[in-house]
N, CA and C of each residue as an Amber inpcrd file, in Angstrom:
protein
   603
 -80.2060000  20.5050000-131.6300000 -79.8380000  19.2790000-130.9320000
 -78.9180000  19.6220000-129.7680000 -79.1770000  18.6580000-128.5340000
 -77.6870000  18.8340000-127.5820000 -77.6290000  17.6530000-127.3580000
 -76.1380000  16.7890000-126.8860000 -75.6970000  16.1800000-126.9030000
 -75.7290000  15.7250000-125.1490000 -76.2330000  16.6540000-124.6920000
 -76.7830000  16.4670000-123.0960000 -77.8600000  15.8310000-122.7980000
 -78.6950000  16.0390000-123.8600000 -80.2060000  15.9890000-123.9060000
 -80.2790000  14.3810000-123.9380000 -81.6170000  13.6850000-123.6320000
 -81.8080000  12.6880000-124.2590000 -81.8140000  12.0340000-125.4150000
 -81.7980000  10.7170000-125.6370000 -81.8670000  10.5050000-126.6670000
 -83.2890000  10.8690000-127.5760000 -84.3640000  10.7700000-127.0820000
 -85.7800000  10.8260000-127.3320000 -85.8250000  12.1160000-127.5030000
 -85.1930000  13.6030000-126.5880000 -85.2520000  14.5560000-127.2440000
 -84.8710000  15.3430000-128.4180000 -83.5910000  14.4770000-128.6940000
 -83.0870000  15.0650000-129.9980000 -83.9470000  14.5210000-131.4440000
 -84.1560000  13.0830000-131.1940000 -84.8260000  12.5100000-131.7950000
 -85.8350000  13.0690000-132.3790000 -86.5020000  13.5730000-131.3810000
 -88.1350000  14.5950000-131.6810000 -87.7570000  15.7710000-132.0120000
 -86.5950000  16.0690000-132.1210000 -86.3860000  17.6680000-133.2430000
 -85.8150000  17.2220000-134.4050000 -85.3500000  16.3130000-134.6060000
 -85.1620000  16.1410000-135.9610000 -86.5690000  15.3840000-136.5170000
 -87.1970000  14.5110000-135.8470000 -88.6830000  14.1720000-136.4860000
 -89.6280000  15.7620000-136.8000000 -89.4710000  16.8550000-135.9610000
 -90.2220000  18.0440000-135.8220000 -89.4290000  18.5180000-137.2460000
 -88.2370000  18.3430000-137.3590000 -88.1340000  19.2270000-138.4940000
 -88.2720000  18.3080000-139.5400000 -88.4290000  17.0360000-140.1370000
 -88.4660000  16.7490000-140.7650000 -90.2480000  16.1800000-141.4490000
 -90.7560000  16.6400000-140.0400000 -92.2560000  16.5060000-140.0590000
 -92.7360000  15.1390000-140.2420000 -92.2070000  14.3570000-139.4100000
 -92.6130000  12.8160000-139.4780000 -92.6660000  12.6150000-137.8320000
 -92.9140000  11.1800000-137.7060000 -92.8140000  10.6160000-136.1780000
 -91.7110000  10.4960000-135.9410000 -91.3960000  10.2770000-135.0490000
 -89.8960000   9.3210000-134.0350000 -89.7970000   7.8920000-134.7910000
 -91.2590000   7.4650000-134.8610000 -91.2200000   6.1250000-135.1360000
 -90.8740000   5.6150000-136.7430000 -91.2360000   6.9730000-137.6620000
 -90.6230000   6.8850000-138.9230000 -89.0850000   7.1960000-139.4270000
 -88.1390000   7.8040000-138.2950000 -86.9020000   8.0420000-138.1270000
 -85.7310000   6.9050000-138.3720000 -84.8210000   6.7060000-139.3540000
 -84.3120000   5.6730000-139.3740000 -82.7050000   6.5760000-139.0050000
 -82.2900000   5.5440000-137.6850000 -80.6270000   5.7320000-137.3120000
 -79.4180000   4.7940000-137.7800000 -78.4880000   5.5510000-138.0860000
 -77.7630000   5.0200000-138.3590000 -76.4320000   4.6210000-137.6970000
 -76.0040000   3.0010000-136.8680000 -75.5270000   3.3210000-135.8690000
 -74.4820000   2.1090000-136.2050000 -72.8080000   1.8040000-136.2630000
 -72.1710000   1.6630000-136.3290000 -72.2130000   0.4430000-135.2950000
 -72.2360000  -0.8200000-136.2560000 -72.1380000  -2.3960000-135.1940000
 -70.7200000  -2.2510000-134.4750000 -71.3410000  -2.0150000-133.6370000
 -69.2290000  -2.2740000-132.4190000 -69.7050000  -2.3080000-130.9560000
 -69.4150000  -3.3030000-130.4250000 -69.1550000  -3.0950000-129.0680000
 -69.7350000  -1.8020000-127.8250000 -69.0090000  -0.7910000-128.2960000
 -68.8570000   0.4120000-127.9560000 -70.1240000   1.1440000-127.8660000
 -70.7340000   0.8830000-128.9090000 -72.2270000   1.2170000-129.5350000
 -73.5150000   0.4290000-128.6070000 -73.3630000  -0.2860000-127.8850000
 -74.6720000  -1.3540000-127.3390000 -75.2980000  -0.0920000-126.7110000
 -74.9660000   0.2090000-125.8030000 -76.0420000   1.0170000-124.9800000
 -76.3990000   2.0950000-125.8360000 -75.7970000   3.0130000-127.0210000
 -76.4950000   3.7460000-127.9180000 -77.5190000   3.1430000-128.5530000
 -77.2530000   1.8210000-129.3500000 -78.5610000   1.0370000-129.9260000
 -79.5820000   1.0310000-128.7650000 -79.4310000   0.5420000-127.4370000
 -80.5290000   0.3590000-126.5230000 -81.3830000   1.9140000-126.5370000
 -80.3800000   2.7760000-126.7870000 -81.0870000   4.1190000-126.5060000
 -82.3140000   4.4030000-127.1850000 -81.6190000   4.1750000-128.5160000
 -82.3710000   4.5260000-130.0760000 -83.4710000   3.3320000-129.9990000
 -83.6450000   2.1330000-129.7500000 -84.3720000   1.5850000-129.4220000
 -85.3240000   1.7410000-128.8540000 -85.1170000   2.4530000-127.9120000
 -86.2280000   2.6460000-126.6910000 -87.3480000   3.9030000-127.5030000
 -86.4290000   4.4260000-128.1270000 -87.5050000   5.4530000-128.5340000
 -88.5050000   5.6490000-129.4030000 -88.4670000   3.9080000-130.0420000
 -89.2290000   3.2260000-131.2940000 -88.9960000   3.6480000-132.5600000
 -87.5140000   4.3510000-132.3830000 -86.9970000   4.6640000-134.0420000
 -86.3950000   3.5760000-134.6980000 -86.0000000   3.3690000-136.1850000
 -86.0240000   2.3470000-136.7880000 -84.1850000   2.3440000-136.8050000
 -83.5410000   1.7010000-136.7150000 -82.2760000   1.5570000-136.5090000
 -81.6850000   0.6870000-137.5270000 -80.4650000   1.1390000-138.2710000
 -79.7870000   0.6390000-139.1780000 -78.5350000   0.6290000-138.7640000
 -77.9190000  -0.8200000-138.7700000 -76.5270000  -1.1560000-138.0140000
 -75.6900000  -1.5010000-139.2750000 -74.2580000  -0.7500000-139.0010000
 -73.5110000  -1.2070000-140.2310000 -72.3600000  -1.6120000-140.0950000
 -71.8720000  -2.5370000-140.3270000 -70.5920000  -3.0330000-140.3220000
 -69.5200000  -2.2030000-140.6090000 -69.3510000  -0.8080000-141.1350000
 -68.2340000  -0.9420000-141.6030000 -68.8860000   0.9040000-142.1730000
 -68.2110000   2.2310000-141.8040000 -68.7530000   3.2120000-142.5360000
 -69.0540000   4.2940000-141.4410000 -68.3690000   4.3960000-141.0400000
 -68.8480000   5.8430000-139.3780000 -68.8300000   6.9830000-140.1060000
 -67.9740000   7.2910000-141.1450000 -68.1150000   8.2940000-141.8650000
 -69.0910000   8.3520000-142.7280000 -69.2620000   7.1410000-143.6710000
 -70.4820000   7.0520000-144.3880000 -71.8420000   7.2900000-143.5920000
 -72.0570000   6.8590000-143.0260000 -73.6110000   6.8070000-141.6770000
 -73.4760000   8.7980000-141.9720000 -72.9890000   9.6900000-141.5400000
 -73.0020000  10.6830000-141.5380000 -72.9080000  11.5600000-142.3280000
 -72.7810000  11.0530000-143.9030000 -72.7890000  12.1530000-144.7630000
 -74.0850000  10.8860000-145.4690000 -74.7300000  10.2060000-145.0000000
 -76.0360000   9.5560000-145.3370000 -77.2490000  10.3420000-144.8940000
 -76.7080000  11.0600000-143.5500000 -77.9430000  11.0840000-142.5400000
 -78.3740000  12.4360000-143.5050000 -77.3480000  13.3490000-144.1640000
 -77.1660000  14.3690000-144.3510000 -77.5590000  14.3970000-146.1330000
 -77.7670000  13.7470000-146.3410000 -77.7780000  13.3440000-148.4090000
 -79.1720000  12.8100000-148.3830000 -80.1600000  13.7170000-149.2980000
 -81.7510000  13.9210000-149.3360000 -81.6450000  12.5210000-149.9680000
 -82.5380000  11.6990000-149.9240000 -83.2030000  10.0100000-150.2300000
 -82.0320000   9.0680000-149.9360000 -81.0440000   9.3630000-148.9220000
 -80.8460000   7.9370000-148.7380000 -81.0060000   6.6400000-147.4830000
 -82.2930000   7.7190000-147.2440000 -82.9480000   6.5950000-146.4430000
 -82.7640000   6.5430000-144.7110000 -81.6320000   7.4640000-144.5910000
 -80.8720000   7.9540000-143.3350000 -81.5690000   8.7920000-142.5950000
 -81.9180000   8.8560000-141.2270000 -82.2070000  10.5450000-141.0120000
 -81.1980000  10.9260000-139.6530000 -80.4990000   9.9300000-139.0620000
 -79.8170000  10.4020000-138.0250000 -78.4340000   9.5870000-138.2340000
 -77.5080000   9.9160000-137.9560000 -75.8230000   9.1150000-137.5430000
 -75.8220000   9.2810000-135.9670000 -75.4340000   8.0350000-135.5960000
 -74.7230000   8.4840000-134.0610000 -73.7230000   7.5080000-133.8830000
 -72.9560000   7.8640000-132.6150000 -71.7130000   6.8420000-132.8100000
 -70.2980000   7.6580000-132.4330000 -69.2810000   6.8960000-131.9390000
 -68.0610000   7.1130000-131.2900000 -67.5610000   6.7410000-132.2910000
 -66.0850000   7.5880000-132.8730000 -65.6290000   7.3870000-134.0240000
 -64.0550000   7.9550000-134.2240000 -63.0810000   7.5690000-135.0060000
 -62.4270000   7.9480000-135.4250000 -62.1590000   9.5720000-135.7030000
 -61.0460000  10.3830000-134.8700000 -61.1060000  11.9070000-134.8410000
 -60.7270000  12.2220000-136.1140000 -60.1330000  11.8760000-137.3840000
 -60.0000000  12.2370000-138.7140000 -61.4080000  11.9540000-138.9870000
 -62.2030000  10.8800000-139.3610000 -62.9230000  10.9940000-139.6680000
 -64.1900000  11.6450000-139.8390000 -64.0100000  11.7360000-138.2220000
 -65.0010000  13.1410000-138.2720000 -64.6730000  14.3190000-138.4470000
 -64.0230000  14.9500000-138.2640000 -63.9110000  15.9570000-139.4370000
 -63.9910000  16.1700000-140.3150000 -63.3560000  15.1200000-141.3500000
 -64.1070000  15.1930000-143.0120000 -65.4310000  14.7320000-142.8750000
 -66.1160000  14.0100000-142.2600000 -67.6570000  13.9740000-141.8920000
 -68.4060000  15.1790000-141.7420000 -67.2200000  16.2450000-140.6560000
 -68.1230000  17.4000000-140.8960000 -68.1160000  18.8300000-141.8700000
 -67.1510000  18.3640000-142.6130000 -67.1950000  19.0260000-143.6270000
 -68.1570000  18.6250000-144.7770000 -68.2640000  17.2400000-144.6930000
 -69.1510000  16.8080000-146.2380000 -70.8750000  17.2750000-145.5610000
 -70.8330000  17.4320000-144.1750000 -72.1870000  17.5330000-143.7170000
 -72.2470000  18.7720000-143.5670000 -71.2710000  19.9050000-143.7980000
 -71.6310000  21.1640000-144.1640000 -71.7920000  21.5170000-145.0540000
 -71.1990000  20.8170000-146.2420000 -71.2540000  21.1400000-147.4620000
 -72.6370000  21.0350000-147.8940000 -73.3290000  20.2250000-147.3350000
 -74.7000000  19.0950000-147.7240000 -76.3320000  20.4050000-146.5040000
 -75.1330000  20.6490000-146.2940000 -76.2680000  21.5840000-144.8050000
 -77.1350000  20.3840000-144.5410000 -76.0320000  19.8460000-143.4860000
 -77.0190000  19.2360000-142.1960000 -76.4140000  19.5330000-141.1090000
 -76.7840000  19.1530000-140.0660000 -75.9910000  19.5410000-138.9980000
 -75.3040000  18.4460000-138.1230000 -74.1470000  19.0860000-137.4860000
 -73.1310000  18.1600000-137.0110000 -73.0330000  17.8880000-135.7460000
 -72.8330000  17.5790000-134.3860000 -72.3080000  17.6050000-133.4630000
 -71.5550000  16.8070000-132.7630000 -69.9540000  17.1450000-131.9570000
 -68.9060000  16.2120000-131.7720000 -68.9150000  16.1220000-130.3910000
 -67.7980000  15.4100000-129.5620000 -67.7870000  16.0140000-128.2130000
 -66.4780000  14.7530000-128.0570000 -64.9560000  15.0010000-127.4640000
 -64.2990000  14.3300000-127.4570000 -64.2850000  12.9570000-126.2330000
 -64.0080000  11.9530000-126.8280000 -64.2370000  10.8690000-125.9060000
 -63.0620000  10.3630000-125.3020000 -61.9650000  10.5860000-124.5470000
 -60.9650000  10.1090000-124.1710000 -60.8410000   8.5940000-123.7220000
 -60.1100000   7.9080000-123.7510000 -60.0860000   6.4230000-123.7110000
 -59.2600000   6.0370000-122.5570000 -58.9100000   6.6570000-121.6390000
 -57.9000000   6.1320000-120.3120000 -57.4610000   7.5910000-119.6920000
 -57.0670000   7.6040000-118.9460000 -56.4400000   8.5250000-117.6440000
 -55.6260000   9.5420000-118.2050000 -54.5340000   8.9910000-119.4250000
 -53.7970000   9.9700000-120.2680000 -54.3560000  10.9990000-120.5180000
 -55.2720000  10.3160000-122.0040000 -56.0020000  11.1030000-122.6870000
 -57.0910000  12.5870000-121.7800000 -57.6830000  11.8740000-120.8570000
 -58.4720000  12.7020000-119.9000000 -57.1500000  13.8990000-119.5510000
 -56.2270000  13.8570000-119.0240000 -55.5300000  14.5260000-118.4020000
 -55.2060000  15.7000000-119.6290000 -55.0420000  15.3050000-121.3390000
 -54.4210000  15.6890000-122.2320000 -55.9700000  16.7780000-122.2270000
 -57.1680000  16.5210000-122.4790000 -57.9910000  17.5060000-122.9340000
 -58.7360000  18.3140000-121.3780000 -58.3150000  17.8320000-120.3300000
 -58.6070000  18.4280000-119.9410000 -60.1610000  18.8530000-119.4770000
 -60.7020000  20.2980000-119.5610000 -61.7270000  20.5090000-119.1730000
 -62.6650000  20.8160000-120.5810000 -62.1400000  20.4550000-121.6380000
 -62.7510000  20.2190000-122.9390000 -63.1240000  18.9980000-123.7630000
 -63.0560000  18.4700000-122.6430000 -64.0920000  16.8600000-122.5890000
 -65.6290000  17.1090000-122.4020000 -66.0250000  18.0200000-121.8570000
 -67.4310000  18.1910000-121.8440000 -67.8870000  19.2750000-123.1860000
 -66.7040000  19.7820000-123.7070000 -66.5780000  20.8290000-124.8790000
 -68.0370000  20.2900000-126.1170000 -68.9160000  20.9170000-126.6700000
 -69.5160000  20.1220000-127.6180000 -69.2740000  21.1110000-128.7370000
 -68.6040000  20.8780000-130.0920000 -67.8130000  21.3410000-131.0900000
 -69.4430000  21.2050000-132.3810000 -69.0950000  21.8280000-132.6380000
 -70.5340000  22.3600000-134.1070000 -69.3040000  22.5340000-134.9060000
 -70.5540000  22.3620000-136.2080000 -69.5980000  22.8990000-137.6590000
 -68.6400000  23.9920000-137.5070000 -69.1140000  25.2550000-136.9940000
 -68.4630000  26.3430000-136.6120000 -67.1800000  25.7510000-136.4060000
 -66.9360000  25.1720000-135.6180000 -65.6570000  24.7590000-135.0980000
 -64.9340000  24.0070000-135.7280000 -65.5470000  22.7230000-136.4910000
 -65.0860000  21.8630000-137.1010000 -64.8820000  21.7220000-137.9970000
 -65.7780000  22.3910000-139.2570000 -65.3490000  23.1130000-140.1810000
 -65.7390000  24.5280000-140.9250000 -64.7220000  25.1830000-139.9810000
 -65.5130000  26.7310000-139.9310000 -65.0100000  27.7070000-141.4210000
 -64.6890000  26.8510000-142.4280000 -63.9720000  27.4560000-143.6760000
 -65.3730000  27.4480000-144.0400000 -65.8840000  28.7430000-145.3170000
 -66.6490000  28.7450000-146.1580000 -67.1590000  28.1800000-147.2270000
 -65.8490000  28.1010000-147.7500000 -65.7400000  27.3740000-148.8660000
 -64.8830000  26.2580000-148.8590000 -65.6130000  24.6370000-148.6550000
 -65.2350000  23.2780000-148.7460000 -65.6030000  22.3840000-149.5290000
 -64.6250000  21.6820000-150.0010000 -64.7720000  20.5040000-150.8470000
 -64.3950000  19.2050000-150.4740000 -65.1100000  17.8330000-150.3590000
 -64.9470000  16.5840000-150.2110000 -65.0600000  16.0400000-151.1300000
 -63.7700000  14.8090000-151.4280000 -63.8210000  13.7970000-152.1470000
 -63.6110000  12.6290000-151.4330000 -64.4840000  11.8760000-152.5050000
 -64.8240000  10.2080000-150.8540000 -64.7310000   9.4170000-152.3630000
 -64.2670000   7.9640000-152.2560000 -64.3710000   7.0450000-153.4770000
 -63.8590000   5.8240000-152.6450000 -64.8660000   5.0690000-152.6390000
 -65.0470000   3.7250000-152.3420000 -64.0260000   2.4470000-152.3530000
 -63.3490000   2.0160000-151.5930000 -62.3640000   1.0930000-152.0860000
 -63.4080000  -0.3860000-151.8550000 -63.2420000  -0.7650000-150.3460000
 -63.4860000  -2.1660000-150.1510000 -64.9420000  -2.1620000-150.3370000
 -65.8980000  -0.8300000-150.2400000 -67.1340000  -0.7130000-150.6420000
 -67.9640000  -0.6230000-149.1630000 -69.0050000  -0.1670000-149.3560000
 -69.9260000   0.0430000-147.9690000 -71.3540000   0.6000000-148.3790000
 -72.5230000   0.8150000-147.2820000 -73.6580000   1.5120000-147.7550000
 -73.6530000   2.7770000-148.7090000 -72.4800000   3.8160000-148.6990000
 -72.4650000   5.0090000-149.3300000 -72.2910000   4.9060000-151.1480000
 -71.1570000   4.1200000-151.2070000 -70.3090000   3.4460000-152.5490000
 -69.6630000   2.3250000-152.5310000 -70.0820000   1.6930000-153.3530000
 -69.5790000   0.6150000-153.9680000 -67.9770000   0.6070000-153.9100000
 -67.4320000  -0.6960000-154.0150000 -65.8900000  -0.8860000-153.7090000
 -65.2700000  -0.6680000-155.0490000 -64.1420000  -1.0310000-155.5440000
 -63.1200000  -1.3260000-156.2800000 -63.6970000  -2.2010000-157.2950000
 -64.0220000  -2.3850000-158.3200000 -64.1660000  -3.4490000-159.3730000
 -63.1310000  -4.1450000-160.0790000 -62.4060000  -4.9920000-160.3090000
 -61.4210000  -5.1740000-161.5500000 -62.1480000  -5.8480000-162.3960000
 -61.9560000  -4.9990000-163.8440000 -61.8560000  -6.4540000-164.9650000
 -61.0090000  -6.6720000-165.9620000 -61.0340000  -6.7390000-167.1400000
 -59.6950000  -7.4980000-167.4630000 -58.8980000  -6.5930000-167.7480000
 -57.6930000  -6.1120000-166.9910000 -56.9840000  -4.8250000-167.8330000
 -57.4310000  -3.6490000-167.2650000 -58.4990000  -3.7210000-166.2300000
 -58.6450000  -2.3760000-165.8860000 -59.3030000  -2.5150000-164.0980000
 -59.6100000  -1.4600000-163.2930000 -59.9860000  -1.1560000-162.3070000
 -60.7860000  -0.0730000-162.5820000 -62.2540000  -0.1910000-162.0800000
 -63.4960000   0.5170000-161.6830000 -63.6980000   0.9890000-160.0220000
 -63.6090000   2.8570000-160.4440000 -63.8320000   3.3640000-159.2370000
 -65.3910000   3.8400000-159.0860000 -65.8400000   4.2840000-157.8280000
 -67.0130000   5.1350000-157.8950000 -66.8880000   6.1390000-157.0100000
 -66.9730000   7.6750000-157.1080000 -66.2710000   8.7360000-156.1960000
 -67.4570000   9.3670000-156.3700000 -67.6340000  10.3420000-155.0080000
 -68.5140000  11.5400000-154.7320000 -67.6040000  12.7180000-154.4140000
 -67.7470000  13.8590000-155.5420000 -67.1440000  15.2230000-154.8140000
 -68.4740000  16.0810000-154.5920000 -68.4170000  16.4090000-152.9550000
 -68.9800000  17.4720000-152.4580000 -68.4430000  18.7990000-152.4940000
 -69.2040000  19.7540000-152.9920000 -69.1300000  21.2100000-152.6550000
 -69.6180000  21.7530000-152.2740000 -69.2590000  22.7330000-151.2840000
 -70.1280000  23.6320000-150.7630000 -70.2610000  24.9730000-151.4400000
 -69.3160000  25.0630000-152.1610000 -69.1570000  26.2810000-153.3810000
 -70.3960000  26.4740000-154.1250000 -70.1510000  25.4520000-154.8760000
 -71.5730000  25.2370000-155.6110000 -72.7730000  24.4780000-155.1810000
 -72.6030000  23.9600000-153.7850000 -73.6150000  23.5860000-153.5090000
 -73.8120000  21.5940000-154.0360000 -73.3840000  21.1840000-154.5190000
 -73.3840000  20.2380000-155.5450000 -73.0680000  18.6240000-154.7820000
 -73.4690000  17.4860000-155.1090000 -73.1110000  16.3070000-154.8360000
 -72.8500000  15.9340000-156.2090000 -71.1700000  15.6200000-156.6380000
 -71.5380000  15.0910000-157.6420000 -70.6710000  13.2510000-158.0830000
 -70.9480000  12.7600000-158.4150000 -71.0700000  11.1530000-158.6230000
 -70.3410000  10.9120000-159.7610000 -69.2060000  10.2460000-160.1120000
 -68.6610000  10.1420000-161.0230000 -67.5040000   8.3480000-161.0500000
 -67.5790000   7.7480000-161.8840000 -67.0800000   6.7160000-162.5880000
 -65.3540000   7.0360000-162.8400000 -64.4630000   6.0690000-162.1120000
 -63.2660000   5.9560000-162.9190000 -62.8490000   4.7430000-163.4370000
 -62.1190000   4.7420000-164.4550000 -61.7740000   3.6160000-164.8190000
 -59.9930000   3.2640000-164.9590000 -59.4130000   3.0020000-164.6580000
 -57.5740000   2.6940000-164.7560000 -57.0060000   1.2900000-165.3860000
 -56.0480000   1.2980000-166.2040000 -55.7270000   0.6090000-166.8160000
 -54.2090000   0.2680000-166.1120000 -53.3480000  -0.6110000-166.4560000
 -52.3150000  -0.8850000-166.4070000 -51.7800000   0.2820000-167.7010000
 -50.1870000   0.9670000-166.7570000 -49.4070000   1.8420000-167.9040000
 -48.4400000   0.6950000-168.6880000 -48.9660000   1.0030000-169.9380000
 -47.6080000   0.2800000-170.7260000 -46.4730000   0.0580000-170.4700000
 -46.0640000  -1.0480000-169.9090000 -44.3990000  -1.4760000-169.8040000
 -44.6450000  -1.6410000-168.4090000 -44.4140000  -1.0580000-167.5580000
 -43.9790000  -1.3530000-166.3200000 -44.9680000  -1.7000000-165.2990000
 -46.8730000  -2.2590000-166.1340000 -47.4850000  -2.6050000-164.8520000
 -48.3670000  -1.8300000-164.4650000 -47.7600000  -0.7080000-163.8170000
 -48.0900000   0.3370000-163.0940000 -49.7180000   0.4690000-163.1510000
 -50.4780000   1.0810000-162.2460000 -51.8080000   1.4150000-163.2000000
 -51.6140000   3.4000000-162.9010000 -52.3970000   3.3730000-164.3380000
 -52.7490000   5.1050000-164.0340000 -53.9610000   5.6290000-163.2120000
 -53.7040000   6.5530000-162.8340000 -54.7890000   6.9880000-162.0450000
 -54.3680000   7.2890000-160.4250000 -54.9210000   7.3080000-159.7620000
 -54.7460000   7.3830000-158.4160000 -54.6810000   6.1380000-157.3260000
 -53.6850000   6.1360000-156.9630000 -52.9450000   4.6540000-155.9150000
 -54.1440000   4.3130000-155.4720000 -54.5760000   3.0500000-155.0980000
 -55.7030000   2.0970000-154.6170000 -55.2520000   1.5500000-153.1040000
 -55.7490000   2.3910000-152.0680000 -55.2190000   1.6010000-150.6490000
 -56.5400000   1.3630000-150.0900000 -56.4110000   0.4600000-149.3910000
 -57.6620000   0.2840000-148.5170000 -57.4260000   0.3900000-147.4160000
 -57.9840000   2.4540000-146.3590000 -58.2830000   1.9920000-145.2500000
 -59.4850000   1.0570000-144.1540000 -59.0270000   1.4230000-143.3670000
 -59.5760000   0.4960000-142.4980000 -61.2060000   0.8740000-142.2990000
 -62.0650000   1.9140000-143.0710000 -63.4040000   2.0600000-143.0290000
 -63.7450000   1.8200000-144.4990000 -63.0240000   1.4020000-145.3870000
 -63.4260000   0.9550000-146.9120000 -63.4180000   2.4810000-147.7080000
 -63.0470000   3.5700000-146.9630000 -63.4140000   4.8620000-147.8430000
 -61.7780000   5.4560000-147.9590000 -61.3840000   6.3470000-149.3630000
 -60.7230000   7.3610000-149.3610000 -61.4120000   8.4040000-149.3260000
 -60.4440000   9.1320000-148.1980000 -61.3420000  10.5290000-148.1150000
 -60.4790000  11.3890000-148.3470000 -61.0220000  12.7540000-148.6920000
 -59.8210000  14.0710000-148.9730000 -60.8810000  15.0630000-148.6570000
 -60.3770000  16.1040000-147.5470000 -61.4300000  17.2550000-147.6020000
 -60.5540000  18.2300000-147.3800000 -60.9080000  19.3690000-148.0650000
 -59.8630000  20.7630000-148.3070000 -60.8050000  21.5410000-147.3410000
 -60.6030000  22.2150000-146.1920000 -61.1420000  23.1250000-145.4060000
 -61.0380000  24.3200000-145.7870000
């Protein structure tokens, strides 16, 4: 892939490697503002487009996770996020590509002549051995949110490895600690994309 290229060309190497059409290609592209002329892009090229409210990180370790229906992420995004994006998409072996977007005159001045820079896994997450953990708070296409029921809270978490190679899917459940309330388990915050993420590089 290059990030220079058209949209229609990248398109047709990931249809080439995945041995389908353009037109059987489903993208995954982040409802915002920001995004219109990317949808027009992906549009034009008669690929099937999936808009999501809420998940820039999710869209990308989708595009990258065999049956879920994903075959591309694109999209302007949050700089934490992508990084643990491209770690869970190395872990998963798919492939990544970034390129920084500065937002005003500052920022331009701050990166400089590495605004046209285009960053691969290599770069982004060039450790061997990585692990991601992602678990769902407010919920989105990837995982389900937070459950309560009586006395307790229901999680749903994915740890990726690249160690072993592994996606694996697992259930928590937390109770209130005796006496003071508290619940056990791990604090419940909700950021602002519905996901906790943790990735060890």
């Amino acid at each position: 892939m290059d990030l220079d290229d058209p949209m229609i060309d990248n398109l047709r190497r990931i249809a080439f490697a995945r041995d389908v059409r353009v037109q059987d290609l489903t993208v995954a592209i982040l409802e915002r503002p920001r995004h219109q002329e990317l949808i027009a892009d992906v549009a034009g090229t008669g690929a099937r487009i999936r808009t999501l409210e809420e998940g820039d990180f999710a869209s990308a370790v989708m595009a990258a996770l065999p049956g879920s229906g994903i075959d591309a992420a694109i999209g302007i995004g949050d700089l934490h996020a992508t990084l643990i994006a491209a770690c869970a998409v190395k872990c998963l072996g798919g492939e990544f590509l970034a390129r920084l977007m500065p937002r005003n005159d500052e920022e331009r001045k701050a990166i400089g002549d590495k605004a046209s820079h285009v960053y691969g896994l290599g770069e982004l997450a060039p450790a061997a051995d990585i692990a991601v953990a992602i678990t769902g708070v407010t919920g989105g296409p990837l995982l389900p949110g937070v459950t309560f029921g009586s006395g307790y809270a229901e999680t749903s978490s994915l740890v990726i490895s690249s160690r072993h190679a592994t996606v694996r899917p697992f259930m928590g459940k937390y109770r209130p600690q005796a006496g003071d309330g508290a619940w056990v388990g791990p604090g419940l915050v909700a950021p602002r994309n519905g996901y906790l993420m943790g990735g060890i590089p």
